[in-house]
Short mmCIF file of C-alpha atoms in Angstrom, two decimals:
data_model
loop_
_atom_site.label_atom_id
_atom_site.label_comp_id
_atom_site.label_asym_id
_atom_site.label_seq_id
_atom_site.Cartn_x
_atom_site.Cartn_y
_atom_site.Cartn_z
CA UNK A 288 -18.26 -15.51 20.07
CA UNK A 289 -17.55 -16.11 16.66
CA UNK A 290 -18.81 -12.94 15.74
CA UNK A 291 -15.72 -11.11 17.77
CA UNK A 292 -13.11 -13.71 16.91
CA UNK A 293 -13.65 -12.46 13.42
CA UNK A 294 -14.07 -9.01 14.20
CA UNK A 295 -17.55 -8.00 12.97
CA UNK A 296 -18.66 -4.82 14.90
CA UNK A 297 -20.32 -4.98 17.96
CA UNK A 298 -22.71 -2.40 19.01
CA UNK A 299 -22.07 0.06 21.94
CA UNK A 300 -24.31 3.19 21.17
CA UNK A 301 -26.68 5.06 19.29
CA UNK A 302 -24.72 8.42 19.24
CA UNK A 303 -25.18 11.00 16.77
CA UNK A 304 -25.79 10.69 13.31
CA UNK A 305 -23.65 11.39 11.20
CA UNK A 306 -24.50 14.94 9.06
CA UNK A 307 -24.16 13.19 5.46
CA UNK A 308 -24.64 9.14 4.70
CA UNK A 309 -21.08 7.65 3.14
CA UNK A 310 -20.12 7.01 0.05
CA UNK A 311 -18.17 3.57 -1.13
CA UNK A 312 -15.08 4.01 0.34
CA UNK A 313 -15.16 7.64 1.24
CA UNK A 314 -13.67 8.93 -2.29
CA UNK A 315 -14.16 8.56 -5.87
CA UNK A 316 -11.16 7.13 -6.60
CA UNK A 317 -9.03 5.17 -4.22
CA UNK A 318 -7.16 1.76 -3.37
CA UNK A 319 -6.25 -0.40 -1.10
CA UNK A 320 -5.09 -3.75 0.63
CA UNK A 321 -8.45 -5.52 1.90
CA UNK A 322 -8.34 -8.18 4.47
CA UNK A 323 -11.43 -10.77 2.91
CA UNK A 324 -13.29 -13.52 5.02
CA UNK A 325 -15.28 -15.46 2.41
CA UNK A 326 -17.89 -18.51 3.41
CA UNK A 327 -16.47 -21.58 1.49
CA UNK A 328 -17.63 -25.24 1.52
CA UNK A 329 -14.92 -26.37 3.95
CA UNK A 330 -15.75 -23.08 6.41
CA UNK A 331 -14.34 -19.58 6.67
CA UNK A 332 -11.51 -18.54 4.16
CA UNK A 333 -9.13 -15.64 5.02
CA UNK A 334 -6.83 -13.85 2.51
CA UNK A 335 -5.86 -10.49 1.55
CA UNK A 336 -6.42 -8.70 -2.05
CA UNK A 337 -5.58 -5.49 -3.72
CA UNK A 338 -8.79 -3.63 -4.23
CA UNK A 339 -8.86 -0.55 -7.08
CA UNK A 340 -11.71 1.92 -7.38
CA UNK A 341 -13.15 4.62 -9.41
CA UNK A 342 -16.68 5.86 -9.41
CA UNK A 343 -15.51 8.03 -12.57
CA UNK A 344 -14.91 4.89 -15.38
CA UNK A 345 -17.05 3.50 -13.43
CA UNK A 346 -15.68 0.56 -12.48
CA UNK A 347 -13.64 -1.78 -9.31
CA UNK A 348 -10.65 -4.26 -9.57
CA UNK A 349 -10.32 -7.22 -7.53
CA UNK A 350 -6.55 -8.50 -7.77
CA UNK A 351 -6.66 -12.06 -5.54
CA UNK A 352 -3.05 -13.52 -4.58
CA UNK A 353 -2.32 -17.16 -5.06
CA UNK A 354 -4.09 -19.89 -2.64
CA UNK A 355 -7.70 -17.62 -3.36
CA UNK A 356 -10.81 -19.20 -2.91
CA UNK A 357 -12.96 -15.94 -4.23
CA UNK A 358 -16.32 -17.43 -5.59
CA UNK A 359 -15.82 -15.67 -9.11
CA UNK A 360 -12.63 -16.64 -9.74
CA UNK A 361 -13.42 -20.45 -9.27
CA UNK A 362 -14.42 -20.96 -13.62
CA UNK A 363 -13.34 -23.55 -15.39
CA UNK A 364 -10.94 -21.12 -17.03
CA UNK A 365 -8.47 -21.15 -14.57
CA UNK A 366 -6.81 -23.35 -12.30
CA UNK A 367 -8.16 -23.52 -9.07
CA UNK A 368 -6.72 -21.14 -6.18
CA UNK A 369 -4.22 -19.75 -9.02
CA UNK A 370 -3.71 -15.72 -8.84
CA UNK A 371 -7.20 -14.15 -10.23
CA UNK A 372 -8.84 -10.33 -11.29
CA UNK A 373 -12.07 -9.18 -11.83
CA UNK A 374 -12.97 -6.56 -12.97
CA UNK A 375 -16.15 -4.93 -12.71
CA UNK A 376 -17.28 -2.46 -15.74
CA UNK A 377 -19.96 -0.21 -16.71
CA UNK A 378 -21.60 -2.14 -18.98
CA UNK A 379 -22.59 -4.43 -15.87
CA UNK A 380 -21.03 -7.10 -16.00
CA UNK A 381 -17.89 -8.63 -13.75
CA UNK A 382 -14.65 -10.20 -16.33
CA UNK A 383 -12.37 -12.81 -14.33
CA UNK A 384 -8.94 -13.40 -15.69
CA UNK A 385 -5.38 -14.96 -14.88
CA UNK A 386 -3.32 -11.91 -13.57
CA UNK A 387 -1.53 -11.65 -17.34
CA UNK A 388 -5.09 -11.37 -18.72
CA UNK A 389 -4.48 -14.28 -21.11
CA UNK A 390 -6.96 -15.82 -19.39
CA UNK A 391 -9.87 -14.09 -19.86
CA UNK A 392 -13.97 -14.94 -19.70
CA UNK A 393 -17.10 -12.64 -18.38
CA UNK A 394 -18.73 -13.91 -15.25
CA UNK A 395 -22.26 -15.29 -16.36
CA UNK A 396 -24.33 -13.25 -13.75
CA UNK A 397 -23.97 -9.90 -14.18
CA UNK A 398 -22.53 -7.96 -11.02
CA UNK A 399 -20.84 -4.22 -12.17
CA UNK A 400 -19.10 -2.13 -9.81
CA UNK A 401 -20.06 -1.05 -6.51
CA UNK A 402 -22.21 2.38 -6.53
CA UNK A 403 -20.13 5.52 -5.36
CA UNK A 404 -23.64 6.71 -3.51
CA UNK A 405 -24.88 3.10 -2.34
CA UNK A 406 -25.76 3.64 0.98
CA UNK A 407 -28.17 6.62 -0.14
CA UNK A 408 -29.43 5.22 -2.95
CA UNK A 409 -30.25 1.84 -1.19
CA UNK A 410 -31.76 3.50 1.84
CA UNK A 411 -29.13 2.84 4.67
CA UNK A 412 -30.11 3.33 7.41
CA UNK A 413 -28.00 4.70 10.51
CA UNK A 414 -27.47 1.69 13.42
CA UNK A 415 -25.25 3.79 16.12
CA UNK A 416 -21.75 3.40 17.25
CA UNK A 417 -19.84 -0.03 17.20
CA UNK A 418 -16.64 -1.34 18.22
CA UNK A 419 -14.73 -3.19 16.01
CA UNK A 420 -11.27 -4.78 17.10
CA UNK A 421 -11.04 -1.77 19.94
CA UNK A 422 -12.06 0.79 17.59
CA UNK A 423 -15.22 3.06 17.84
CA UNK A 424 -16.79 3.22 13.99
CA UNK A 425 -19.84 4.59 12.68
CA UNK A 426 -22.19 1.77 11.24
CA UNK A 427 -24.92 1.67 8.38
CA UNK A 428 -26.80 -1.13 7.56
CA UNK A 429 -28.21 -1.66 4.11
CA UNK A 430 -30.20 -3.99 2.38
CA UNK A 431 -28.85 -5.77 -0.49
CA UNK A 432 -29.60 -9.90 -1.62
CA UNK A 433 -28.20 -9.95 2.56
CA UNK A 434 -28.07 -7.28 5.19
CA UNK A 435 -24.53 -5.24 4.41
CA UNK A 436 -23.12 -3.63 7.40
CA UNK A 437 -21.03 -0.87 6.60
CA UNK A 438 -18.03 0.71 9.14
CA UNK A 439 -16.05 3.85 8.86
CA UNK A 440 -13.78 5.69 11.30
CA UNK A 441 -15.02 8.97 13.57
CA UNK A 442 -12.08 10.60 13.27
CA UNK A 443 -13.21 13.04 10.83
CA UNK A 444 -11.83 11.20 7.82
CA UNK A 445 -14.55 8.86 7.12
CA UNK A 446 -12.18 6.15 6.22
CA UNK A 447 -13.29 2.93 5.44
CA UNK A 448 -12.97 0.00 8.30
CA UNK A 449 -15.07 -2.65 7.50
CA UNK A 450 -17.72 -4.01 5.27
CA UNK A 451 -19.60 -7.32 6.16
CA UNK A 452 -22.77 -9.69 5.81
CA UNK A 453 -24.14 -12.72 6.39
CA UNK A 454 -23.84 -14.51 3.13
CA UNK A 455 -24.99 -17.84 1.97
CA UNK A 456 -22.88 -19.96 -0.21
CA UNK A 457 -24.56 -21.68 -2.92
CA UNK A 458 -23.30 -24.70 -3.16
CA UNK A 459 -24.18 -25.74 0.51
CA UNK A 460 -26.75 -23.25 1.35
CA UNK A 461 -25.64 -22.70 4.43
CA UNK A 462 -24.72 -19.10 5.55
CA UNK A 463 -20.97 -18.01 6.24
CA UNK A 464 -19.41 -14.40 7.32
CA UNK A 465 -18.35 -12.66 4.35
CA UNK A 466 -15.88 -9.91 5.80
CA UNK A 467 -13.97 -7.14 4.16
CA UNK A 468 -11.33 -5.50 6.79
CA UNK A 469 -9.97 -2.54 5.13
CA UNK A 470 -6.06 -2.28 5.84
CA UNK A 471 -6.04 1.78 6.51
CA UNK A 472 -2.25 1.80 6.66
CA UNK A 473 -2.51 1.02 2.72
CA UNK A 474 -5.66 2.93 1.37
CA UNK A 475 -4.86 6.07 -0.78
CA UNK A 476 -7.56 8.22 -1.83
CA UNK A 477 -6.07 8.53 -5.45
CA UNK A 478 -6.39 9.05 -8.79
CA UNK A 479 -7.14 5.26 -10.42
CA UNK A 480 -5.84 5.17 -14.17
CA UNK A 481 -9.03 3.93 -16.35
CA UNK A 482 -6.64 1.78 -17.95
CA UNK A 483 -6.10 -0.23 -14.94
CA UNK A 484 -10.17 -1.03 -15.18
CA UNK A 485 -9.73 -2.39 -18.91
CA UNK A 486 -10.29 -6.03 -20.14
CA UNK A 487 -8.25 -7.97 -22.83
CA UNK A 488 -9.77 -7.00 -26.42
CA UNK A 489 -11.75 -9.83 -27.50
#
């Protein structure tokens, strides 16, 4: 049940597979408004972000709205719950800042950005048709430090619909849904300035 309050796919068919395995978010460069369910001590978080991507720099943007409980923006840097970015760079590593970028430290474990081919090159495999909030999607599931579960639409477009896992939070061990909805009335397959993926000199 809590599964489908929160809207994680449920499975209705194997279907065909699909003729070529997805990239991140269907395009090499693209944005969008993300609904995010994040495990917290005190239970389930929801809030929505402004995601950035490009597979070219390569590199992703996280821009979190005020009231945030995002694990990586909770340093001692920053307030808590305040307006937070990271960015995730080539060189590996993930850089969390104040949305000014005055604020500005790199995340002790290093993360980088998602890979533009990660469901190949981390052996997805193919799971079958699922519903998800009334809509058919085709789902993947690939193994990461959890078991990712990756949606996209059958319309031909290969949009992104969801992303999800069970995740555990470390400072209660305990596991948690850790849900990215994709807002498809926002996304825009376009071109991502590099800039936009830069991190205050010094």
């Amino acid at each position: 049940l809590v599964h489908l309050a929160l809207g994680v796919g449920v499975p209705i068919g194997t279907g065909d597979t699909p003729v070529s395995l997805p990239t991140w978010g269907g395009a090499n460069q693209w944005a969008c408004h993300v609904n995010l369910t994040d495990p917290t001590p005190e239970g389930n978080k929801t809030w929505m972000f402004q995601y950035s991507y490009n597979a070219d720099v390569p590199a992703d943007r996280y821009d979190h709205p005020e009231g945030q409980v995002d694990q990586l923006c909770q340093v001692e840097e920053l307030e808590p719950h305040e307006p937070c970015t990271v960015i995730n760079r080539p060189d590996g590593n993930a850089y969390v800042m104040n949305t000014d970028g005055s604020v500005c430290c790199q995340f002790p474990v290093p993360i980088g950005p998602v890979r533009y081919d990660w469901v190949s090159a981390s052996s997805g495999v193919y799971t079958g048709i699922s519903d998800f909030e009334g809509t058919a999607v085709d789902t993947w599931q690939i193994q990461g430090q959890a078991v990712n579960h990756w949606e996209q639409s059958r319309d031909g477009k290969a949009l992104p619909v969801a992303y999800w896992e069970w995740a555990t939070f470390p400072k209660i061990h305990e596991q948690g849904l850790k849900q990215w909805e994709f807002m498809l009335d926002t996304y825009a397959r376009t071109s991502q300035d590099p800039a936009h993926f830069e991190v205050p000199a010094g």
